[in-house]
CSV table of C-alpha atoms and ligand atoms in Angstrom, one decimal:
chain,number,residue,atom,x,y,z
A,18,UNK,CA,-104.7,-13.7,-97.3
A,19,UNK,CA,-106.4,-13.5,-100.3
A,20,UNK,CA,-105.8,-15.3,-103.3
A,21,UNK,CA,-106.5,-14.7,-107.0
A,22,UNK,CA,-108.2,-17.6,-109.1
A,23,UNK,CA,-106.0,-20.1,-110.7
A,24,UNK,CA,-106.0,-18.4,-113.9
A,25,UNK,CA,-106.7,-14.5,-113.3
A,26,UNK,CA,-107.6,-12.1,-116.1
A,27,UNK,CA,-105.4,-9.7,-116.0
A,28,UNK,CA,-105.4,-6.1,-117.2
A,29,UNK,CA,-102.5,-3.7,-117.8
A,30,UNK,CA,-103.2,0.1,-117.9
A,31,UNK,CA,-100.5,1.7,-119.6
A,32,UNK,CA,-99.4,-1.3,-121.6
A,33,UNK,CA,-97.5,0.5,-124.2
A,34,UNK,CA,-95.2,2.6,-121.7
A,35,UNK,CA,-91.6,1.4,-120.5
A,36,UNK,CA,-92.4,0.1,-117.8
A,37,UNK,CA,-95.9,-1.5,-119.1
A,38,UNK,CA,-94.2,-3.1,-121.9
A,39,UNK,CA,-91.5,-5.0,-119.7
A,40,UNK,CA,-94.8,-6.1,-117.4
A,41,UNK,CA,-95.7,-7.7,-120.7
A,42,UNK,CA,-92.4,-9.4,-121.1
A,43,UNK,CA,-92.0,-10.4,-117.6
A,44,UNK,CA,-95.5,-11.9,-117.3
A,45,UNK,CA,-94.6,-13.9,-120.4
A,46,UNK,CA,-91.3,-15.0,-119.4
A,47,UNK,CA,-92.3,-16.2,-115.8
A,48,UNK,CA,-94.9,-18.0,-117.4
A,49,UNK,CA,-97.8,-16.1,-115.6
A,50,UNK,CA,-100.8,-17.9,-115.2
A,51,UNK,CA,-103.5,-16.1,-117.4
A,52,UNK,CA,-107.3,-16.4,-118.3
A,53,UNK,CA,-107.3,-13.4,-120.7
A,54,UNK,CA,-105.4,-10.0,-121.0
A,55,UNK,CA,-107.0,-6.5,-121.1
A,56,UNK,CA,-104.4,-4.2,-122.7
A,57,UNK,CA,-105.0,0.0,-122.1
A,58,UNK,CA,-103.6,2.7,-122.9
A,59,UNK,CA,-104.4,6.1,-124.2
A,60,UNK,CA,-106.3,7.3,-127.1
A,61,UNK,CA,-104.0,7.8,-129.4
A,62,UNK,CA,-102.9,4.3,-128.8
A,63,UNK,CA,-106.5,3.0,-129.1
A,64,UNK,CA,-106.5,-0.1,-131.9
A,65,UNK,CA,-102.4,-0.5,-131.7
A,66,UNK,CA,-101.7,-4.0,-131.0
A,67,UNK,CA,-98.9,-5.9,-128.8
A,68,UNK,CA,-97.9,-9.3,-129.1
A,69,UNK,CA,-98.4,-11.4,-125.9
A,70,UNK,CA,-97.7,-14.9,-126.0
A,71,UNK,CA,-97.8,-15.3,-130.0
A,72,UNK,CA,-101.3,-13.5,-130.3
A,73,UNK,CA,-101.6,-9.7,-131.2
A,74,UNK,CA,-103.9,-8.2,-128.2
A,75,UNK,CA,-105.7,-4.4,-129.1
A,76,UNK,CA,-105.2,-1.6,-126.7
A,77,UNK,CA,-108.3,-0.2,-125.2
A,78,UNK,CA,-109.0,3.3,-123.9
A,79,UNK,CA,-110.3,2.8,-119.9
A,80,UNK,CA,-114.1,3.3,-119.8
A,81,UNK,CA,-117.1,1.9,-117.1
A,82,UNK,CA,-117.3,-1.2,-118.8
A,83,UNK,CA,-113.2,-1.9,-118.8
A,84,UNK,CA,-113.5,-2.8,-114.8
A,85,UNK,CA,-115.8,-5.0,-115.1
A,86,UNK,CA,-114.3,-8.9,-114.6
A,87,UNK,CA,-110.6,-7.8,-114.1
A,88,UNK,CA,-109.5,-10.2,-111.6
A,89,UNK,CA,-105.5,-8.8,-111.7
A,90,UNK,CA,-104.7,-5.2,-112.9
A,91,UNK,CA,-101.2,-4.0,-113.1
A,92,UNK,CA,-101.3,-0.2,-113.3
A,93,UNK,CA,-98.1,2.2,-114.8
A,94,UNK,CA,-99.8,5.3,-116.7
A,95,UNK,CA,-99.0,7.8,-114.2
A,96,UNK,CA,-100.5,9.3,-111.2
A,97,UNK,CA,-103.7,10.9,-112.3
A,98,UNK,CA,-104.8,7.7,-114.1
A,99,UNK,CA,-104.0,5.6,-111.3
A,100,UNK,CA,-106.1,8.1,-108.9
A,101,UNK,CA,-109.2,8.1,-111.4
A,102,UNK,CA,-109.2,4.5,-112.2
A,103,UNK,CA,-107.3,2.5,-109.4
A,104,UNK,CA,-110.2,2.4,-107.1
A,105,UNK,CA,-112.7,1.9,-109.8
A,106,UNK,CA,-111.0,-1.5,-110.5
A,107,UNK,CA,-110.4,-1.9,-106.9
A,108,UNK,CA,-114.3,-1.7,-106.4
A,109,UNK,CA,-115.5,-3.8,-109.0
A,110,UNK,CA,-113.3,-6.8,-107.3
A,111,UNK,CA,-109.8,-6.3,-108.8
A,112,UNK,CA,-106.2,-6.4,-107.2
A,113,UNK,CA,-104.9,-3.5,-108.0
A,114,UNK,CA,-101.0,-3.7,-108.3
A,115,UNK,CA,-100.0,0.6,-108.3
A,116,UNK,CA,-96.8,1.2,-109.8
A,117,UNK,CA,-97.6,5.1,-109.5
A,118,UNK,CA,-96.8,7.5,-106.0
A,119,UNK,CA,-100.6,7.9,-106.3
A,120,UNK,CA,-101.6,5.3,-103.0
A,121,UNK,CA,-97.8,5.1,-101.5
A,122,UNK,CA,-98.5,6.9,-98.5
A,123,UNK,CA,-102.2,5.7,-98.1
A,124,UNK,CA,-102.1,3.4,-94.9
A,125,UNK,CA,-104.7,1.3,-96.3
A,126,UNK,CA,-102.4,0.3,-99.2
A,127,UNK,CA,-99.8,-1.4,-98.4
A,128,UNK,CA,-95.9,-0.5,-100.3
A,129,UNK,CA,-94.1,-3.5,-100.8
A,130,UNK,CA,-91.2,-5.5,-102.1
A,131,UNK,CA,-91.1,-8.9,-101.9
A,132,UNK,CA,-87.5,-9.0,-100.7
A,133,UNK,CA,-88.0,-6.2,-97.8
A,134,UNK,CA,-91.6,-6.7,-96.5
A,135,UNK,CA,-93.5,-9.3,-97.6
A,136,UNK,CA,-95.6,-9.4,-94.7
A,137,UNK,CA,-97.7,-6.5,-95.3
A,138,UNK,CA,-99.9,-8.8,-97.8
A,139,UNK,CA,-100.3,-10.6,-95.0
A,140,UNK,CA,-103.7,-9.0,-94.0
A,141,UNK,CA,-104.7,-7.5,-97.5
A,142,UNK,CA,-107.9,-10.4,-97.1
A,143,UNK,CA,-110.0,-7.7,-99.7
A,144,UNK,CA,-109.1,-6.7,-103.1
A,145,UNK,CA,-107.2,-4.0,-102.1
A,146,UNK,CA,-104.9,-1.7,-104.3
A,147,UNK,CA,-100.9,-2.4,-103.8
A,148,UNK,CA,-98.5,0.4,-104.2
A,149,UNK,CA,-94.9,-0.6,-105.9
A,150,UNK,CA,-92.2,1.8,-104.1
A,151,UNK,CA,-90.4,4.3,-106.0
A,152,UNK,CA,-87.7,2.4,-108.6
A,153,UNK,CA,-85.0,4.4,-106.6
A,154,UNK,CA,-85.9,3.4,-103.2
A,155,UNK,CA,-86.6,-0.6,-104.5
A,156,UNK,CA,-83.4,-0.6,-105.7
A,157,UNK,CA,-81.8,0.3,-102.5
A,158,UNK,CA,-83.6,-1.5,-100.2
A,159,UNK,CA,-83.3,-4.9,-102.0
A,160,UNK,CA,-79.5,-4.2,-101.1
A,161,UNK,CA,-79.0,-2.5,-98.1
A,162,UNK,CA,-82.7,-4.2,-96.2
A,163,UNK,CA,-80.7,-7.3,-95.2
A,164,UNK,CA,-77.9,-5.2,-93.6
A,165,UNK,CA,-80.7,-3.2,-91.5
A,166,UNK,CA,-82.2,-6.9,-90.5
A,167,UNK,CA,-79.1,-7.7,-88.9
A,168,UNK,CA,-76.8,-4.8,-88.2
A,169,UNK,CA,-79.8,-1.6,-87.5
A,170,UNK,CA,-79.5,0.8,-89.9
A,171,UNK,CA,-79.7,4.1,-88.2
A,172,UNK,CA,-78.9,6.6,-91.2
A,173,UNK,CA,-78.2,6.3,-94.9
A,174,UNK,CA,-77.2,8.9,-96.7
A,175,UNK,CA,-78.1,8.3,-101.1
A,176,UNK,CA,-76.7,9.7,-103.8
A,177,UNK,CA,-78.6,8.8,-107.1
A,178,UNK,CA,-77.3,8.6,-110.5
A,179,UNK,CA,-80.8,7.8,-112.7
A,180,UNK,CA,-81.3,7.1,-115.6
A,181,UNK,CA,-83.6,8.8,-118.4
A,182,UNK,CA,-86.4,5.5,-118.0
A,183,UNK,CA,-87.7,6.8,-114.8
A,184,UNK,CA,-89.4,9.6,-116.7
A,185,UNK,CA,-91.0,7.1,-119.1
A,186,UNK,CA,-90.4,6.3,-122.8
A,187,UNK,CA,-90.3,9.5,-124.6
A,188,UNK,CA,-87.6,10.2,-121.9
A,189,UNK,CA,-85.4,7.3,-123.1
A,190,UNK,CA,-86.5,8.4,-126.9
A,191,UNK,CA,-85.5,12.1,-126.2
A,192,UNK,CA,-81.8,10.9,-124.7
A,193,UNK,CA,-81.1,8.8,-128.0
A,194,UNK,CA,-82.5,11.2,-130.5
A,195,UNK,CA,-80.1,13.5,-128.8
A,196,UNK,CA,-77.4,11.4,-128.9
A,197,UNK,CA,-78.0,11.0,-132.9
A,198,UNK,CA,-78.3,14.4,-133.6
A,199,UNK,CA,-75.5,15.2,-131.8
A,200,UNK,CA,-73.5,12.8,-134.3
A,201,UNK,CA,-75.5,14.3,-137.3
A,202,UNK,CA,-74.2,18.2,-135.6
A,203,UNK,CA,-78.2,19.2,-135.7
A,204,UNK,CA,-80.5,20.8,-133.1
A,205,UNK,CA,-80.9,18.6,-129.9
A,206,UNK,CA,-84.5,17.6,-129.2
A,207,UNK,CA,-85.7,18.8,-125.5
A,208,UNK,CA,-89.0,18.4,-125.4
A,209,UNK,CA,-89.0,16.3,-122.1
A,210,UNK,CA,-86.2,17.4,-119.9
A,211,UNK,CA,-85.8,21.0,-121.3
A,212,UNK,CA,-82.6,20.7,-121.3
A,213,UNK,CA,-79.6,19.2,-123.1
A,214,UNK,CA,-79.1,15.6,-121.1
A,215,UNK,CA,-76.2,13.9,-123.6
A,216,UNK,CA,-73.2,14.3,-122.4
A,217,UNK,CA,-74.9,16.2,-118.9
A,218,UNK,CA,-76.2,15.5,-115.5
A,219,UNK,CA,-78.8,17.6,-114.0
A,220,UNK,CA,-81.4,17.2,-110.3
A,221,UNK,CA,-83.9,15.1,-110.6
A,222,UNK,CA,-86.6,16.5,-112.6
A,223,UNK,CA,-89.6,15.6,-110.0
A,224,UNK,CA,-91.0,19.0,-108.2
A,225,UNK,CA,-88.5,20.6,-105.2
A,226,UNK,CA,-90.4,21.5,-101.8
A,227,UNK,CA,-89.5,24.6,-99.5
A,228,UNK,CA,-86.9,22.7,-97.5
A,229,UNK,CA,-84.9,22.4,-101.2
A,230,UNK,CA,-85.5,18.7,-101.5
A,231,UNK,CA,-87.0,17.2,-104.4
A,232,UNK,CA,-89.6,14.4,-104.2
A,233,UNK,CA,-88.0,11.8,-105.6
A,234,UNK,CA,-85.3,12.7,-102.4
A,235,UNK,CA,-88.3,12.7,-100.3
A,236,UNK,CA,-89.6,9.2,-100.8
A,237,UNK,CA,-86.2,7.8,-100.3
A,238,UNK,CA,-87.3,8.7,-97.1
A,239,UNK,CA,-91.1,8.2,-96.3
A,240,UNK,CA,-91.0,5.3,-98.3
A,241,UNK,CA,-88.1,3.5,-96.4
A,242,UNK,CA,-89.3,4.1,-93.4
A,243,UNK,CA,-92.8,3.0,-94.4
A,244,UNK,CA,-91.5,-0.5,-95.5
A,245,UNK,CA,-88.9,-0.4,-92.3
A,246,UNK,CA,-91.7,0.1,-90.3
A,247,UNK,CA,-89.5,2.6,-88.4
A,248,UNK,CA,-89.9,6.4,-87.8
A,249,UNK,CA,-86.3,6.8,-86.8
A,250,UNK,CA,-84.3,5.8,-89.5
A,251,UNK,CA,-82.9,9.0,-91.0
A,252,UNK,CA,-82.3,9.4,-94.8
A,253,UNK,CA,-81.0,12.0,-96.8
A,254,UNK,CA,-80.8,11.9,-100.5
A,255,UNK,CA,-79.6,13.5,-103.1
A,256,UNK,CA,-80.9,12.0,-106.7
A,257,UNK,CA,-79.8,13.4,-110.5
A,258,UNK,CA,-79.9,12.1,-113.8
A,259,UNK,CA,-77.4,10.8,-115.8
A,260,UNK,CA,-77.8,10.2,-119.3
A,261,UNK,CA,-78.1,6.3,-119.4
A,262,UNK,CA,-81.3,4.6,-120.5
A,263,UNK,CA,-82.9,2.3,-117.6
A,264,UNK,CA,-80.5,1.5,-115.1
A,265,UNK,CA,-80.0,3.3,-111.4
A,266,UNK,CA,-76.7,3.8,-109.8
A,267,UNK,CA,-76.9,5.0,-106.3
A,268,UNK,CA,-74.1,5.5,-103.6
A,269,UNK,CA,-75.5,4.6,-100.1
A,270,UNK,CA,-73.5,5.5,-97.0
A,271,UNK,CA,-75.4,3.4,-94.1
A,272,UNK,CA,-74.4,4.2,-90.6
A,273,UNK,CA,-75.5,1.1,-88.2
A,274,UNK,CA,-76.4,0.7,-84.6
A,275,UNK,CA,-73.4,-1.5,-83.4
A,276,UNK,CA,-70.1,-1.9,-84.6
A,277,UNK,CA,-69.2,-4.6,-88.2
A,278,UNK,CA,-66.8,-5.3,-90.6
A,279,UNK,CA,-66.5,-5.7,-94.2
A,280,UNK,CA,-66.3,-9.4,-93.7
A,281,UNK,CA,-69.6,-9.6,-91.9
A,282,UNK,CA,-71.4,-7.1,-94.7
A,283,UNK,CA,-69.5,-9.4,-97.6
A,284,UNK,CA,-71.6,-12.4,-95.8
A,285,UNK,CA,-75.1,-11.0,-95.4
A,286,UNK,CA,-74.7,-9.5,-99.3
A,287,UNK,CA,-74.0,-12.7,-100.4
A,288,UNK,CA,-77.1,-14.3,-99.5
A,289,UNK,CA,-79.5,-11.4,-99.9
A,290,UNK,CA,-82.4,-12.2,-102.0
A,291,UNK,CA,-82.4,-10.2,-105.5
A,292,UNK,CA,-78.8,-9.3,-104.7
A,293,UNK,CA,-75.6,-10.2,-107.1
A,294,UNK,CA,-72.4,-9.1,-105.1
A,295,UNK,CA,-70.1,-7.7,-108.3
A,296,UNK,CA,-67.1,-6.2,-106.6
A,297,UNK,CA,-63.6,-6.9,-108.1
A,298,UNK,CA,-61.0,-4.5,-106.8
A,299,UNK,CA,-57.8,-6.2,-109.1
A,300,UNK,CA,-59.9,-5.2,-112.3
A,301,UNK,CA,-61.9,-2.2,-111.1
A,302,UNK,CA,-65.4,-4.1,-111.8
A,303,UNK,CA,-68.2,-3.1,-110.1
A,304,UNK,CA,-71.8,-2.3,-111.0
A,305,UNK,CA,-72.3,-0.6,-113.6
A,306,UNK,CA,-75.9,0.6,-115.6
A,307,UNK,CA,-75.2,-1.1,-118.8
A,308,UNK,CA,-75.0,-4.7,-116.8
A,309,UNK,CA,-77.4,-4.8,-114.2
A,310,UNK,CA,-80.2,-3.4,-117.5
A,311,UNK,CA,-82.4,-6.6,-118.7
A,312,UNK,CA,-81.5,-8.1,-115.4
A,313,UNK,CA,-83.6,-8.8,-112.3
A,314,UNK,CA,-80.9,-8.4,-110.0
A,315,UNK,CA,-79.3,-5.8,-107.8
A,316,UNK,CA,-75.6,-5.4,-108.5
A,317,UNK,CA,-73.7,-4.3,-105.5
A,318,UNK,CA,-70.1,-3.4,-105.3
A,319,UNK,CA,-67.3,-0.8,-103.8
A,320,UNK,CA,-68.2,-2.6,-100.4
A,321,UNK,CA,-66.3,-1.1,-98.1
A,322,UNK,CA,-66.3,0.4,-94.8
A,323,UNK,CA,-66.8,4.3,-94.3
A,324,UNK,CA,-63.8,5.9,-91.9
A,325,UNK,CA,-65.9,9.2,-91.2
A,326,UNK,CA,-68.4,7.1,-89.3
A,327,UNK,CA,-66.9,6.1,-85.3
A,328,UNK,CA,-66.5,2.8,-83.6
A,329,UNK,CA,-66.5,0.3,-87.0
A,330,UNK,CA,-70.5,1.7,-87.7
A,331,UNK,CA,-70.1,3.1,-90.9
A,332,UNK,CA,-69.8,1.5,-94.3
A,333,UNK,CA,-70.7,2.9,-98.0
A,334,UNK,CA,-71.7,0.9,-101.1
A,335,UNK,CA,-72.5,1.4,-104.7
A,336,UNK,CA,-75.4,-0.1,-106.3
A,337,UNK,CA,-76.8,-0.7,-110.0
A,338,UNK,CA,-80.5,-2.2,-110.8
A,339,UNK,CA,-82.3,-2.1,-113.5
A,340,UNK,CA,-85.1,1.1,-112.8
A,341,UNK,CA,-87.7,-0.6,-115.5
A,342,UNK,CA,-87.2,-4.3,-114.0
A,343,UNK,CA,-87.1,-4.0,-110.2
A,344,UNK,CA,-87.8,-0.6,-110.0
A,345,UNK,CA,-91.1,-1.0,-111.5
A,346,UNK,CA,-92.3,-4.2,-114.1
A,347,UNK,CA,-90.2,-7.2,-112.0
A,348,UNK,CA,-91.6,-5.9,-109.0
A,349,UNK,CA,-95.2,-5.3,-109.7
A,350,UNK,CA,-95.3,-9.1,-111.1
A,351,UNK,CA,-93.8,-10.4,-108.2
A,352,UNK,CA,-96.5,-9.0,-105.8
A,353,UNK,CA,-99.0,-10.0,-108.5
A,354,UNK,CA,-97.4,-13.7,-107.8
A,355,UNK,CA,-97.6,-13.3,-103.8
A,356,UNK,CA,-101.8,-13.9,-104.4
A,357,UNK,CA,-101.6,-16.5,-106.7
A,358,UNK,CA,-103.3,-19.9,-105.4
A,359,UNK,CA,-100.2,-22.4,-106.5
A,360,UNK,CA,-96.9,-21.8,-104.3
A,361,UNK,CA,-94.3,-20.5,-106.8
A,362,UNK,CA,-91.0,-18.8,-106.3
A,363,UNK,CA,-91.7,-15.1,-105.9
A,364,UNK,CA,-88.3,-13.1,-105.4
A,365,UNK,CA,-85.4,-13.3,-108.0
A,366,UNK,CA,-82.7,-15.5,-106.0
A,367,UNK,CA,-79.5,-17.0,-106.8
A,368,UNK,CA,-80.1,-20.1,-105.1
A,369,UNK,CA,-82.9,-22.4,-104.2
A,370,UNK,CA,-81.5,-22.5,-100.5
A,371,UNK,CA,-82.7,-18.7,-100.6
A,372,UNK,CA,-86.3,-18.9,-102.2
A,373,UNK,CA,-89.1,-17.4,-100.8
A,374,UNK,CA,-91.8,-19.9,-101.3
A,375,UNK,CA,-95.7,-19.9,-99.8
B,28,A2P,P1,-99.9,6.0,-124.7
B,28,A2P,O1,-98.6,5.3,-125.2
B,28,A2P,O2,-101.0,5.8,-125.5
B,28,A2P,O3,-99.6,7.5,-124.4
B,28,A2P,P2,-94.4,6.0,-120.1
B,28,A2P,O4,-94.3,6.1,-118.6
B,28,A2P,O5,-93.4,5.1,-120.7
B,28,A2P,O6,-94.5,7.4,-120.7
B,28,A2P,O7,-95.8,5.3,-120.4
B,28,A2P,C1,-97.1,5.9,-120.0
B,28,A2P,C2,-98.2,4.9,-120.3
B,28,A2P,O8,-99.4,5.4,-119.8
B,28,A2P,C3,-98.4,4.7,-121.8
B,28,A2P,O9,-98.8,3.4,-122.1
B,28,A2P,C4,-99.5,5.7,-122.1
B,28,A2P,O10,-100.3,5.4,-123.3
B,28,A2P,C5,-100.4,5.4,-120.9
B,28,A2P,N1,-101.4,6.5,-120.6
B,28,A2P,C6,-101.2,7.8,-120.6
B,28,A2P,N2,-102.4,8.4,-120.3
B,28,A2P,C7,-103.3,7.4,-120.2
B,28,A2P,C8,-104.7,7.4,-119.9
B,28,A2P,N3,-105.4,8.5,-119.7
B,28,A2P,N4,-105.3,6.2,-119.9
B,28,A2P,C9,-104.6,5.1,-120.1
B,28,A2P,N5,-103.3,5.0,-120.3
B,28,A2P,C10,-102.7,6.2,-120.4
């Protein structure tokens, strides 16, 4: 496999997004080692500054010269600048970590989490361009992948509650100027969604296809069975948003191949990589958006089993993860981390017995 230099230079296109911004914090706070950082964004953003590490770093506007000695580039400014630019950085010797839908389905990028299929960096031996899975379907697999590993998941059936980060920064701005307006009795701002969202819940504002599913629906089930490396699972989805700010709730009913219990679920939840079991019947706890945001972690709760299904093989839960963390920023650092040279812990765990290690 390929491995980056001890101390890469890294590049971030996008850098003053959501989802950029917390690939900022997360490389600081893991302690990633760096060379140099490359900061880019737009023009209008050209000669704003971000802090990193203490020092105030310029964004740059993309250009020939930008690819040019980028060992590490962490991409998150939307499709068409990840199709212009992504191979550009690919070819002058970069890995290119994709946070876009741009390369998802490209069979010679490979869509990983750390936590579900880590062995498809096996043979990336090239500098190659990774694509991070849609924040909806991360968040879902990181919860529901150990279950398929030992139980078969034959169908899961999604119903999404997301929240206004998906859709970027101005997205989260629009939801809380709304909400301050609405305080203030004044016009609500509805630039983004068209659409009041306070106090709403709409379908997911990504383009619908003939069949009457929308695409974020649609990669719930390409991209699972991409990672699964299975063409029979069968997925059906149905995804909204809900006005909270960056974290995902999702409802997954999972029909298995053989018979299980609650008990047996309980037990491979509890030891699932990236997953925190938060399921408290006597006080009604159980994940919610405003605990799993700023966390690394998948909440999981209402574990239970699911009566409509036959013969024991059915069983629903209710999931939380933050959609700017593990969805996108966590998730891109940690497959930045999978090709460095020193072995270092790449998937959020609760214990050390459960760290993935090189
Ligand atoms: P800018 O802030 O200058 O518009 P979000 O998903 O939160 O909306 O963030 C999108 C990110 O993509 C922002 O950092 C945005 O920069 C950046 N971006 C948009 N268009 C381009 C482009 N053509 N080149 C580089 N970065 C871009």
């Amino acid at each position: 496999m390929m491995r980056l230099p001890n101390h890469p230079s890294v590049a971030i296109v996008g850098a003053t997004g959501a989802v950029g911004r917390e690939m900022l914090a997360i490389l600081e706070s893991r302690a990633f080692p760096l060379r140099s950082l490359r900061l880019f964004a737009s023009p209008r953003s050209a000669g704003s500054t971000i802090r990193f590490r203490g020092d105030a770093v310029a964004c740059e506007v993309l250009s020939d010269r930008a690819v040019e000695q980028v060992d590490l580039v962490l991409f998150s400014a939307g499709k068409e600048t990840s199709k212009e630019w992504a191979p550009r950085f690919r070819d002058a010797g970069a890995i290119v970590i994709d946070n876009s839908s741009a390369f998802r389905a490209d069979p010679a990028c490979p869509l990983v989490v750390p936590e579900v299929n880590p062995h498809a960096l096996d043979a990336v031996d090239q500098p190659t361009i990774i694509a991070n899975p849609n924040c909806s379907t991360i968040i879902a697999l990181v919860a529901v992948t150990p279950l398929h590993r030992a139980i078969g998941v034959e169908r899961m059936i999604a119903a999404t509650y997301q929240a206004a980060s998906g859709a970027g920064a101005s997205a989260m701005a629009e939801l809380e100027s709304q909400a301050r307006s609405w305080t203030r009795d004044e016009p609500l701002d509805t630039r983004i969604f068209g659409r009041q969202y306070l106090f709403n819940v709409f379908s997911h504002n990504s383009a619908i296809g003939a069949d009457g599913y929308n695409e974020e629906e649609r990669k719930l089930l390409t991209e699972t069975r991409r990672m699964w490396e299975s063409n029979s699972v069968r997925v059906s989805a149905t995804c909204v948003r809900v006005p909270t700010l960056r974290a995902h709730a999702e409802a997954l009913h999972l029909e298995f191949a053989r018979a299980t219990s609650e008990h047996e679920i309980r037990a491979f939840l509890a030891t699932a990589p990236g997953v925190r079991v938060v399921d408290d019947r006597a006080s009604n706890k159980f994940p919610e958006p405003l605990d799993a945001a700023g966390q690394d972690d998948v909440l999981v709760g209402r574990i239970r089993m699911d009566p409509s299904v036959p013969d024991q093989r059915g069983a629903a839960l209710f999931v939380c993860g933050d959609q700017i963390r593990k969805g996108a920023a966590l998730n891109a650092v940690q497959l930045a981390e999978w090709f460095l040279p020193q072995p270092r812990t790449r998937t959020t765990t609760k214990s050390s017995e459960h760290q993935l290690t090189q």
